[in-house]
mmCIF file of C-alpha atoms and ligand atoms in Angstrom:
data_model
loop_
_atom_site.group_PDB
_atom_site.id
_atom_site.type_symbol
_atom_site.label_atom_id
_atom_site.label_comp_id
_atom_site.label_asym_id
_atom_site.label_seq_id
_atom_site.Cartn_x
_atom_site.Cartn_y
_atom_site.Cartn_z
ATOM 1 C CA MET Y 24 37.121 -15.893 -4.520
ATOM 2 C CA SER Y 25 36.247 -15.200 -0.858
ATOM 3 C CA ILE Y 26 33.389 -17.046 0.871
ATOM 4 C CA THR Y 27 31.348 -13.813 0.982
ATOM 5 C CA GLN Y 28 31.825 -13.302 -2.777
ATOM 6 C CA LYS Y 29 30.929 -16.951 -3.429
ATOM 7 C CA LEU Y 30 27.759 -16.635 -1.322
ATOM 8 C CA SER Y 31 26.646 -13.463 -3.080
ATOM 9 C CA THR Y 32 26.953 -15.092 -6.510
ATOM 10 C CA LEU Y 33 25.163 -18.222 -5.356
ATOM 11 C CA ARG Y 34 22.416 -19.630 -7.534
ATOM 12 C CA LEU Y 35 20.100 -22.259 -6.175
ATOM 13 C CA PRO Y 36 21.020 -25.913 -6.819
ATOM 14 C CA PRO Y 37 18.471 -28.035 -8.729
ATOM 15 C CA LEU Y 38 15.305 -28.196 -6.598
ATOM 16 C CA PRO Y 39 11.817 -29.650 -7.016
ATOM 17 C CA THR Y 40 9.704 -27.276 -9.153
ATOM 18 C CA ILE Y 41 7.153 -25.040 -7.422
ATOM 19 C CA GLY Y 42 4.432 -27.354 -8.786
ATOM 20 C CA GLU Y 43 6.191 -30.330 -7.203
ATOM 21 C CA ILE Y 44 6.585 -28.455 -3.899
ATOM 22 C CA ILE Y 45 2.848 -27.757 -3.913
ATOM 23 C CA LYS Y 46 2.165 -31.489 -4.410
ATOM 24 C CA LEU Y 47 4.881 -32.638 -2.002
ATOM 25 C CA TYR Y 48 3.577 -30.537 0.916
ATOM 26 C CA LYS Y 49 -0.107 -30.819 -0.183
ATOM 27 C CA LEU Y 50 -0.359 -27.029 -0.479
ATOM 28 C CA LYS Y 51 -3.844 -26.738 -1.913
ATOM 29 C CA ALA Y 52 -4.612 -23.006 -2.260
ATOM 30 C CA GLU Y 53 -6.868 -21.769 0.571
ATOM 31 C CA LYS Y 54 -9.798 -19.761 -0.765
ATOM 32 C CA GLN Y 55 -10.166 -17.840 2.535
ATOM 33 C CA LEU Y 56 -6.565 -16.635 2.262
ATOM 34 C CA SER Y 57 -7.098 -15.725 -1.435
ATOM 35 C CA GLN Y 58 -4.062 -17.761 -2.397
ATOM 36 C CA ASN Y 59 -3.075 -17.648 -6.082
ATOM 37 C CA PHE Y 60 0.365 -18.972 -6.836
ATOM 38 C CA LEU Y 61 2.862 -18.028 -9.520
ATOM 39 C CA LEU Y 62 4.524 -21.192 -10.808
ATOM 40 C CA ASP Y 63 6.280 -19.716 -13.834
ATOM 41 C CA LEU Y 64 9.764 -18.687 -12.737
ATOM 42 C CA ARG Y 65 10.164 -16.460 -15.804
ATOM 43 C CA LEU Y 66 7.350 -14.324 -14.414
ATOM 44 C CA THR Y 67 8.715 -14.279 -10.874
ATOM 45 C CA ASP Y 68 12.129 -13.320 -12.339
ATOM 46 C CA LYS Y 69 10.422 -10.483 -14.233
ATOM 47 C CA ILE Y 70 8.815 -9.135 -11.026
ATOM 48 C CA VAL Y 71 12.156 -9.318 -9.227
ATOM 49 C CA ARG Y 72 13.976 -7.556 -12.091
ATOM 50 C CA ARG Y 73 11.471 -4.678 -11.890
ATOM 51 C CA ALA Y 74 12.422 -4.193 -8.246
ATOM 52 C CA GLY Y 75 15.885 -3.087 -9.473
ATOM 53 C CA ASN Y 76 19.372 -4.479 -8.980
ATOM 54 C CA LEU Y 77 19.004 -6.672 -5.901
ATOM 55 C CA LYS Y 78 22.532 -8.040 -5.794
ATOM 56 C CA ASP Y 79 23.641 -7.833 -2.133
ATOM 57 C CA ALA Y 80 20.311 -6.211 -1.216
ATOM 58 C CA TYR Y 81 18.330 -6.706 1.987
ATOM 59 C CA VAL Y 82 14.831 -7.751 1.078
ATOM 60 C CA CYS Y 83 11.570 -8.480 2.855
ATOM 61 C CA GLU Y 84 9.243 -10.693 0.868
ATOM 62 C CA VAL Y 85 5.647 -10.651 2.048
ATOM 63 C CA GLY Y 86 3.584 -13.817 1.588
ATOM 64 C CA PRO Y 87 6.196 -16.077 -0.064
ATOM 65 C CA GLY Y 88 3.810 -19.065 -0.161
ATOM 66 C CA PRO Y 89 5.379 -21.937 -2.121
ATOM 67 C CA GLY Y 90 8.394 -19.733 -2.880
ATOM 68 C CA GLY Y 91 8.413 -18.763 -6.576
ATOM 69 C CA ILE Y 92 9.400 -15.120 -6.006
ATOM 70 C CA THR Y 93 11.652 -16.295 -3.147
ATOM 71 C CA ARG Y 94 13.704 -18.401 -5.582
ATOM 72 C CA SER Y 95 14.007 -15.529 -8.033
ATOM 73 C CA LEU Y 96 15.198 -13.268 -5.208
ATOM 74 C CA ILE Y 97 17.867 -15.763 -4.139
ATOM 75 C CA ASN Y 98 18.982 -16.146 -7.754
ATOM 76 C CA ALA Y 99 19.209 -12.343 -8.033
ATOM 77 C CA GLY Y 100 21.964 -12.500 -5.401
ATOM 78 C CA VAL Y 101 20.273 -10.841 -2.411
ATOM 79 C CA ALA Y 102 22.387 -10.680 0.751
ATOM 80 C CA ASP Y 103 19.552 -11.296 3.189
ATOM 81 C CA LEU Y 104 15.968 -12.358 2.590
ATOM 82 C CA LEU Y 105 13.354 -11.986 5.303
ATOM 83 C CA VAL Y 106 10.117 -13.750 4.429
ATOM 84 C CA VAL Y 107 6.870 -13.169 6.361
ATOM 85 C CA GLU Y 108 4.275 -15.885 5.803
ATOM 86 C CA LYS Y 109 0.999 -16.351 7.652
ATOM 87 C CA ASP Y 110 0.175 -19.899 6.566
ATOM 88 C CA THR Y 111 2.162 -22.581 8.472
ATOM 89 C CA ARG Y 112 1.889 -25.069 5.624
ATOM 90 C CA PHE Y 113 4.501 -23.138 3.630
ATOM 91 C CA ILE Y 114 7.167 -23.094 6.334
ATOM 92 C CA PRO Y 115 8.820 -26.491 5.503
ATOM 93 C CA GLY Y 116 9.202 -25.533 1.812
ATOM 94 C CA LEU Y 117 10.710 -22.180 2.838
ATOM 95 C CA MET Y 118 13.097 -23.988 5.202
ATOM 96 C CA MET Y 119 14.241 -26.083 2.260
ATOM 97 C CA LEU Y 120 14.962 -22.862 0.308
ATOM 98 C CA ASN Y 121 16.877 -21.551 3.296
ATOM 99 C CA GLU Y 122 19.107 -24.633 3.337
ATOM 100 C CA ALA Y 123 19.624 -24.568 -0.420
ATOM 101 C CA SER Y 124 20.648 -20.878 -0.233
ATOM 102 C CA MET Y 125 23.163 -21.470 2.587
ATOM 103 C CA GLY Y 126 21.031 -19.717 5.215
ATOM 104 C CA LYS Y 127 20.038 -16.556 3.357
ATOM 105 C CA VAL Y 128 16.340 -16.889 4.146
ATOM 106 C CA ARG Y 129 15.057 -15.717 7.525
ATOM 107 C CA ILE Y 130 11.571 -17.092 8.037
ATOM 108 C CA VAL Y 131 8.955 -15.276 10.102
ATOM 109 C CA HIS Y 132 5.707 -17.133 10.601
ATOM 110 C CA GLY Y 133 3.385 -14.197 11.144
ATOM 111 C CA ASP Y 134 0.977 -11.606 9.819
ATOM 112 C CA ILE Y 135 2.508 -8.804 7.763
ATOM 113 C CA LEU Y 136 -0.276 -6.461 8.906
ATOM 114 C CA THR Y 137 1.079 -6.568 12.462
ATOM 115 C CA TYR Y 138 4.743 -7.438 11.845
ATOM 116 C CA LYS Y 139 7.088 -4.598 12.888
ATOM 117 C CA MET Y 140 9.822 -4.047 10.333
ATOM 118 C CA ASP Y 141 11.700 -1.201 11.990
ATOM 119 C CA ARG Y 142 14.319 -3.541 13.505
ATOM 120 C CA ALA Y 143 14.252 -6.251 10.848
ATOM 121 C CA PHE Y 144 17.515 -5.200 9.165
ATOM 122 C CA PRO Y 145 20.935 -4.062 10.423
ATOM 123 C CA GLY Y 146 21.138 -0.428 11.541
ATOM 124 C CA HIS Y 147 24.095 0.350 9.263
ATOM 125 C CA LEU Y 148 21.721 0.201 6.260
ATOM 126 C CA LYS Y 149 19.923 3.354 7.407
ATOM 127 C CA LYS Y 150 20.128 6.309 5.040
ATOM 128 C CA GLN Y 151 19.049 9.902 5.461
ATOM 129 C CA TRP Y 152 15.650 10.569 3.913
ATOM 130 C CA GLU Y 153 17.154 13.000 1.416
ATOM 131 C CA ASP Y 154 19.830 10.483 0.327
ATOM 132 C CA ASP Y 155 19.539 7.834 -2.383
ATOM 133 C CA VAL Y 156 17.175 4.956 -1.655
ATOM 134 C CA PRO Y 157 18.581 2.461 0.894
ATOM 135 C CA ASN Y 158 19.609 -1.092 0.009
ATOM 136 C CA VAL Y 159 16.383 -2.383 1.617
ATOM 137 C CA HIS Y 160 13.443 -3.518 -0.500
ATOM 138 C CA ILE Y 161 9.972 -4.858 0.034
ATOM 139 C CA ILE Y 162 8.480 -7.181 -2.517
ATOM 140 C CA GLY Y 163 5.438 -9.396 -2.581
ATOM 141 C CA ASN Y 164 2.507 -11.001 -4.279
ATOM 142 C CA LEU Y 165 -0.139 -10.712 -1.591
ATOM 143 C CA PRO Y 166 -3.858 -11.499 -1.616
ATOM 144 C CA PHE Y 167 -5.859 -8.468 -2.767
ATOM 145 C CA ASN Y 168 -7.744 -8.246 0.536
ATOM 146 C CA VAL Y 169 -4.415 -7.735 2.343
ATOM 147 C CA SER Y 170 -2.455 -5.659 -0.164
ATOM 148 C CA THR Y 171 -4.751 -2.594 -0.124
ATOM 149 C CA PRO Y 172 -4.972 -2.160 3.708
ATOM 150 C CA LEU Y 173 -1.252 -2.951 3.848
ATOM 151 C CA ILE Y 174 -0.287 -0.223 1.398
ATOM 152 C CA ILE Y 175 -2.411 2.328 3.295
ATOM 153 C CA LYS Y 176 -0.613 1.301 6.501
ATOM 154 C CA TRP Y 177 2.792 1.552 4.809
ATOM 155 C CA LEU Y 178 1.908 4.931 3.255
ATOM 156 C CA GLU Y 179 1.239 6.186 6.784
ATOM 157 C CA HIS Y 180 4.666 4.809 7.738
ATOM 158 C CA VAL Y 181 6.177 6.661 4.748
ATOM 159 C CA ALA Y 182 4.562 9.885 6.004
ATOM 160 C CA ASN Y 183 5.949 9.300 9.508
ATOM 161 C CA ARG Y 184 9.264 7.789 8.349
ATOM 162 C CA SER Y 185 8.568 4.836 10.623
ATOM 163 C CA GLY Y 186 8.270 1.021 10.192
ATOM 164 C CA PRO Y 187 10.163 -0.098 7.049
ATOM 165 C CA PHE Y 188 10.999 3.558 6.352
ATOM 166 C CA VAL Y 189 13.320 4.010 9.326
ATOM 167 C CA TYR Y 190 15.921 2.815 6.771
ATOM 168 C CA GLY Y 191 15.132 5.759 4.477
ATOM 169 C CA ARG Y 192 13.065 5.736 1.304
ATOM 170 C CA THR Y 193 12.663 1.936 1.093
ATOM 171 C CA GLN Y 194 11.226 0.899 -2.275
ATOM 172 C CA MET Y 195 8.257 -1.451 -2.516
ATOM 173 C CA THR Y 196 7.266 -3.660 -5.447
ATOM 174 C CA LEU Y 197 3.862 -5.199 -4.860
ATOM 175 C CA THR Y 198 0.991 -6.767 -6.764
ATOM 176 C CA PHE Y 199 -2.594 -5.529 -6.810
ATOM 177 C CA GLN Y 200 -5.760 -6.256 -8.706
ATOM 178 C CA LYS Y 201 -5.227 -4.552 -12.104
ATOM 179 C CA GLU Y 202 -7.968 -1.946 -11.508
ATOM 180 C CA VAL Y 203 -6.476 -1.037 -8.115
ATOM 181 C CA ALA Y 204 -3.035 -0.650 -9.728
ATOM 182 C CA GLU Y 205 -4.635 1.672 -12.298
ATOM 183 C CA ARG Y 206 -6.294 3.723 -9.547
ATOM 184 C CA MET Y 207 -2.968 4.100 -7.749
ATOM 185 C CA THR Y 208 -1.299 5.602 -10.800
ATOM 186 C CA ALA Y 209 -4.267 7.480 -12.359
ATOM 187 C CA SER Y 210 -3.658 11.107 -13.263
ATOM 188 C CA THR Y 211 -6.004 14.106 -12.932
ATOM 189 C CA GLY Y 212 -9.217 13.612 -14.930
ATOM 190 C CA GLY Y 213 -8.519 9.901 -15.491
ATOM 191 C CA ARG Y 214 -11.292 7.320 -15.399
ATOM 192 C CA GLN Y 215 -9.659 5.568 -12.428
ATOM 193 C CA ARG Y 216 -8.724 8.713 -10.483
ATOM 194 C CA SER Y 217 -9.723 8.062 -6.870
ATOM 195 C CA ARG Y 218 -8.816 8.380 -3.204
ATOM 196 C CA LEU Y 219 -6.002 5.849 -3.689
ATOM 197 C CA SER Y 220 -4.463 7.939 -6.509
ATOM 198 C CA ILE Y 221 -4.013 10.917 -4.194
ATOM 199 C CA MET Y 222 -2.946 8.923 -1.131
ATOM 200 C CA CYS Y 223 -0.250 7.052 -3.084
ATOM 201 C CA GLN Y 224 0.978 9.894 -5.265
ATOM 202 C CA TYR Y 225 1.264 12.597 -2.610
ATOM 203 C CA LEU Y 226 3.875 10.460 -0.849
ATOM 204 C CA CYS Y 227 5.461 8.294 -3.535
ATOM 205 C CA ASN Y 228 6.548 8.084 -7.102
ATOM 206 C CA VAL Y 229 4.218 5.278 -8.238
ATOM 207 C CA LYS Y 230 4.874 3.175 -11.334
ATOM 208 C CA ASN Y 231 2.441 0.647 -12.777
ATOM 209 C CA CYS Y 232 5.175 -1.665 -14.138
ATOM 210 C CA PHE Y 233 3.246 -4.359 -16.012
ATOM 211 C CA THR Y 234 0.149 -6.509 -15.930
ATOM 212 C CA ILE Y 235 0.119 -10.266 -15.323
ATOM 213 C CA PRO Y 236 -2.900 -12.037 -16.800
ATOM 214 C CA GLY Y 237 -5.019 -13.918 -14.264
ATOM 215 C CA SER Y 238 -4.356 -17.079 -16.283
ATOM 216 C CA ALA Y 239 -0.708 -17.047 -15.083
ATOM 217 C CA PHE Y 240 -1.802 -17.894 -11.523
ATOM 218 C CA VAL Y 241 -2.869 -21.191 -9.991
ATOM 219 C CA PRO Y 242 -5.731 -21.220 -9.218
ATOM 220 C CA LYS Y 243 -6.681 -18.541 -11.729
ATOM 221 C CA PRO Y 244 -8.225 -15.448 -10.068
ATOM 222 C CA GLU Y 245 -11.187 -13.644 -11.690
ATOM 223 C CA VAL Y 246 -9.014 -10.622 -12.429
ATOM 224 C CA ASP Y 247 -5.654 -9.625 -13.912
ATOM 225 C CA VAL Y 248 -2.865 -8.404 -11.681
ATOM 226 C CA GLY Y 249 -0.767 -5.215 -11.798
ATOM 227 C CA VAL Y 250 2.793 -4.988 -10.485
ATOM 228 C CA VAL Y 251 3.299 -1.585 -8.878
ATOM 229 C CA GLN Y 252 6.486 0.030 -7.650
ATOM 230 C CA PHE Y 253 6.520 2.749 -4.975
ATOM 231 C CA THR Y 254 9.492 5.024 -4.274
ATOM 232 C CA PRO Y 255 8.870 7.464 -1.410
ATOM 233 C CA LEU Y 256 9.328 11.103 -2.438
ATOM 234 C CA ILE Y 257 11.952 13.199 -0.670
ATOM 235 C CA GLN Y 258 9.389 15.981 -0.327
ATOM 236 C CA PRO Y 259 5.739 14.864 0.000
ATOM 237 C CA GLN Y 260 3.400 16.774 -2.288
ATOM 238 C CA ILE Y 261 1.167 17.608 0.683
ATOM 239 C CA GLU Y 262 2.877 18.587 3.912
ATOM 240 C CA GLN Y 263 0.192 17.878 6.462
ATOM 241 C CA PRO Y 264 -0.321 14.938 8.880
ATOM 242 C CA PHE Y 265 -1.346 11.695 7.144
ATOM 243 C CA LYS Y 266 -4.651 11.430 9.052
ATOM 244 C CA LEU Y 267 -5.630 14.949 8.002
ATOM 245 C CA VAL Y 268 -4.856 14.274 4.340
ATOM 246 C CA GLU Y 269 -6.723 10.976 4.551
ATOM 247 C CA LYS Y 270 -9.785 12.710 6.014
ATOM 248 C CA VAL Y 271 -9.891 15.468 3.390
ATOM 249 C CA VAL Y 272 -9.307 13.076 0.466
ATOM 250 C CA ARG Y 273 -11.863 10.555 1.733
ATOM 251 C CA SER Y 274 -14.512 13.282 2.162
ATOM 252 C CA VAL Y 275 -13.898 14.820 -1.258
ATOM 253 C CA PHE Y 276 -14.150 11.451 -3.008
ATOM 254 C CA GLN Y 277 -17.238 10.399 -1.095
ATOM 255 C CA PHE Y 278 -19.373 11.435 -4.060
ATOM 256 C CA ARG Y 279 -16.970 10.774 -6.934
ATOM 257 C CA GLY Y 280 -19.388 11.694 -9.709
ATOM 258 C CA LYS Y 281 -20.909 14.814 -8.100
ATOM 259 C CA TYR Y 282 -19.554 18.365 -7.776
ATOM 260 C CA CYS Y 283 -16.730 18.379 -5.250
ATOM 261 C CA HIS Y 284 -18.503 20.758 -2.824
ATOM 262 C CA HIS Y 285 -20.815 17.870 -1.796
ATOM 263 C CA GLY Y 286 -17.909 15.826 -0.444
ATOM 264 C CA VAL Y 287 -16.091 18.841 1.019
ATOM 265 C CA ALA Y 288 -19.249 19.726 2.996
ATOM 266 C CA ASN Y 289 -18.929 16.475 4.964
ATOM 267 C CA LEU Y 290 -15.882 17.876 6.702
ATOM 268 C CA PHE Y 291 -18.082 20.258 8.679
ATOM 269 C CA PRO Y 292 -20.844 19.981 11.306
ATOM 270 C CA GLU Y 293 -24.302 20.846 10.062
ATOM 271 C CA GLU Y 294 -24.659 24.197 11.819
ATOM 272 C CA HIS Y 295 -21.614 25.738 10.046
ATOM 273 C CA ARG Y 296 -21.536 23.504 6.977
ATOM 274 C CA LEU Y 297 -22.523 25.959 4.292
ATOM 275 C CA LYS Y 298 -20.356 28.807 5.528
ATOM 276 C CA LEU Y 299 -17.227 26.686 6.129
ATOM 277 C CA THR Y 300 -17.547 24.757 2.856
ATOM 278 C CA GLU Y 301 -17.674 28.055 0.957
ATOM 279 C CA LYS Y 302 -14.754 29.426 2.948
ATOM 280 C CA LEU Y 303 -12.573 26.346 2.410
ATOM 281 C CA LEU Y 304 -13.230 26.195 -1.330
ATOM 282 C CA MET Y 305 -12.709 29.920 -1.750
ATOM 283 C CA LEU Y 306 -9.452 30.097 0.226
ATOM 284 C CA ALA Y 307 -8.123 26.982 -1.541
ATOM 285 C CA ASP Y 308 -9.208 28.473 -4.872
ATOM 286 C CA VAL Y 309 -11.113 25.345 -5.889
ATOM 287 C CA ASP Y 310 -14.120 25.623 -8.202
ATOM 288 C CA PRO Y 311 -17.021 23.963 -6.292
ATOM 289 C CA THR Y 312 -18.431 22.572 -9.546
ATOM 290 C CA ARG Y 313 -15.377 20.481 -10.380
ATOM 291 C CA ARG Y 314 -15.775 16.738 -9.932
ATOM 292 C CA PRO Y 315 -13.391 15.115 -7.409
ATOM 293 C CA TYR Y 316 -11.519 13.238 -10.144
ATOM 294 C CA GLU Y 317 -10.830 16.565 -11.939
ATOM 295 C CA LEU Y 318 -8.915 17.992 -8.984
ATOM 296 C CA SER Y 319 -5.127 18.057 -9.265
ATOM 297 C CA MET Y 320 -2.610 17.278 -6.542
ATOM 298 C CA SER Y 321 -2.106 21.003 -5.941
ATOM 299 C CA HIS Y 322 -5.879 21.425 -5.417
ATOM 300 C CA PHE Y 323 -5.716 18.694 -2.764
ATOM 301 C CA ARG Y 324 -2.638 20.299 -1.226
ATOM 302 C CA ASP Y 325 -4.434 23.653 -0.950
ATOM 303 C CA LEU Y 326 -7.603 22.035 0.420
ATOM 304 C CA CYS Y 327 -5.530 20.247 3.097
ATOM 305 C CA ASN Y 328 -3.583 23.396 3.999
ATOM 306 C CA VAL Y 329 -6.721 25.518 4.396
ATOM 307 C CA TYR Y 330 -8.559 22.744 6.273
ATOM 308 C CA ARG Y 331 -5.550 22.620 8.637
ATOM 309 C CA GLN Y 332 -5.874 26.384 9.260
ATOM 310 C CA LEU Y 333 -9.583 25.944 10.037
ATOM 311 C CA CYS Y 334 -8.752 23.064 12.418
ATOM 312 C CA ASP Y 335 -6.154 25.246 14.160
ATOM 313 C CA GLN Y 336 -8.836 27.913 14.658
ATOM 314 C CA ASP Y 337 -11.374 25.387 16.009
ATOM 315 C CA PRO Y 338 -9.728 22.499 17.905
ATOM 316 C CA ASN Y 339 -12.979 20.443 17.816
ATOM 317 C CA LEU Y 340 -13.211 20.511 14.048
ATOM 318 C CA PHE Y 341 -10.784 17.693 13.229
ATOM 319 C CA SER Y 342 -12.624 15.199 15.438
ATOM 320 C CA TYR Y 343 -15.935 15.959 13.704
ATOM 321 C CA ASN Y 344 -17.198 12.835 11.984
ATOM 322 C CA PHE Y 345 -19.993 13.157 9.448
ATOM 323 C CA ARG Y 346 -20.987 9.483 9.683
ATOM 324 C CA GLU Y 347 -21.181 9.673 13.461
ATOM 325 C CA GLU Y 348 -23.507 12.695 13.162
ATOM 326 C CA LEU Y 349 -25.747 10.738 10.774
ATOM 327 C CA ARG Y 350 -25.767 7.743 13.126
ATOM 328 C CA LEU Y 351 -26.736 9.881 16.128
ATOM 329 C CA LYS Y 352 -29.493 11.616 14.147
ATOM 330 C CA LYS Y 353 -30.899 8.251 13.103
ATOM 331 C CA LEU Y 354 -30.854 7.014 16.705
ATOM 332 C CA HIS Y 355 -32.554 10.228 17.807
ATOM 333 C CA ARG Y 356 -35.307 9.767 15.174
ATOM 334 C CA ILE Y 357 -35.896 6.160 16.252
ATOM 335 C CA SER Y 358 -36.113 7.045 19.939
ATOM 336 C CA HIS Y 359 -38.476 9.911 19.069
ATOM 337 C CA LYS Y 360 -40.779 7.561 17.169
ATOM 338 C CA THR Y 361 -40.856 4.921 19.903
ATOM 339 C CA SER Y 362 -41.428 7.400 22.790
HETATM 340 N N1 SAM R 6 4.176 -15.295 -3.264
HETATM 341 C C1 SAM R 6 3.522 -16.539 -3.647
HETATM 342 C C2 SAM R 6 3.399 -16.604 -5.158
HETATM 343 O O1 SAM R 6 3.555 -15.564 -5.794
HETATM 344 O O2 SAM R 6 3.120 -17.685 -5.660
HETATM 345 C C3 SAM R 6 2.159 -16.678 -2.969
HETATM 346 C C4 SAM R 6 1.148 -15.645 -3.342
HETATM 347 S S1 SAM R 6 -0.433 -15.834 -2.602
HETATM 348 C C5 SAM R 6 -1.366 -14.692 -3.588
HETATM 349 C C6 SAM R 6 -0.337 -14.874 -1.129
HETATM 350 C C7 SAM R 6 0.524 -15.429 -0.004
HETATM 351 O O3 SAM R 6 0.446 -14.511 1.095
HETATM 352 C C8 SAM R 6 0.068 -16.765 0.533
HETATM 353 O O4 SAM R 6 1.186 -17.573 0.749
HETATM 354 C C9 SAM R 6 -0.630 -16.421 1.849
HETATM 355 O O5 SAM R 6 -0.592 -17.461 2.797
HETATM 356 C C10 SAM R 6 0.195 -15.232 2.297
HETATM 357 N N2 SAM R 6 -0.524 -14.309 3.190
HETATM 358 C C11 SAM R 6 -1.838 -13.995 3.169
HETATM 359 N N3 SAM R 6 -2.121 -13.093 4.112
HETATM 360 C C12 SAM R 6 -0.955 -12.825 4.736
HETATM 361 C C13 SAM R 6 -0.591 -11.965 5.821
HETATM 362 N N4 SAM R 6 -1.499 -11.200 6.409
HETATM 363 N N5 SAM R 6 0.696 -11.951 6.226
HETATM 364 C C14 SAM R 6 1.628 -12.729 5.618
HETATM 365 N N6 SAM R 6 1.340 -13.562 4.599
HETATM 366 C C15 SAM R 6 0.075 -13.614 4.166
#
């Protein structure tokens, strides 16, 4: 067997357990960083299995912490494992895993929200967008306060084929609070249908793989956790710029329980609001008395396409911000009262 073959079938030698690592390096979970660790390697193996066949894969793990998922990834036979961890206290334990895996772990001490992944892996891994998914994966159990902004950022990268998606349709397997995972995968009319459902599903095939009870984590969070897998679509369901889709979807869902025309109206300045709201809904063929959660992906696609036409006709329209108008009005009222 060649050295390369031997390395790719390598399993970790006996190591201290994750619990022992936590004690050894005094890794008390930091509340501010919302740290909840997975100590049960059967669970971390299960997460890694859901990411697909990772033998010889190139993987970025976000927030490895004491290294439970990291061990499962090494045991799955990955070729290269880049870990991005913000908390210095975990670095020595990760260095130990690097030694035990004969140098497979590349450790970045940094913040995943600012880390640039477009040059993290060798260029030969790049695939055309229309091809099969590349042999590059992202996986992680992140704190909830990081995972939601992070997925929005990565969805924008999917739309622009930038960041981790310069390699093609890189798959991501990430954890979220169970309710957030349900929102991401909710279908039209569903109780959890929300802004996140549209933003995730217009760009990706989203699978809510399984739920991990909160009791499996140390310390135990208040909530259960959903493992979600994202595979970017070859053809997005809405073909408009990400920021435009985000604006339309955010406005429509502003009043989730009310008729959708209330939210749509916020896209337009007061003086033309009524006329343009009617025009947009009519041209997009959307019934104004539907609730936002009853609108399908094709309704959102048509709303975005018609809104784009209106923005092309009036170049100032896209920069209109409803909240800013409210803020200015309030300031005006205050200055009027005090003068
Ligand atoms: N993956 C480990 C596990 O499953 O046991 C740890 C999970 S813990 C919920 C989240 C980890 O992400 C912690 O190690 C924390 O320090 C790290 N983290 C938090 N914010 C981060 C950020 N912005 N960038 C990178 N790592 C971060």
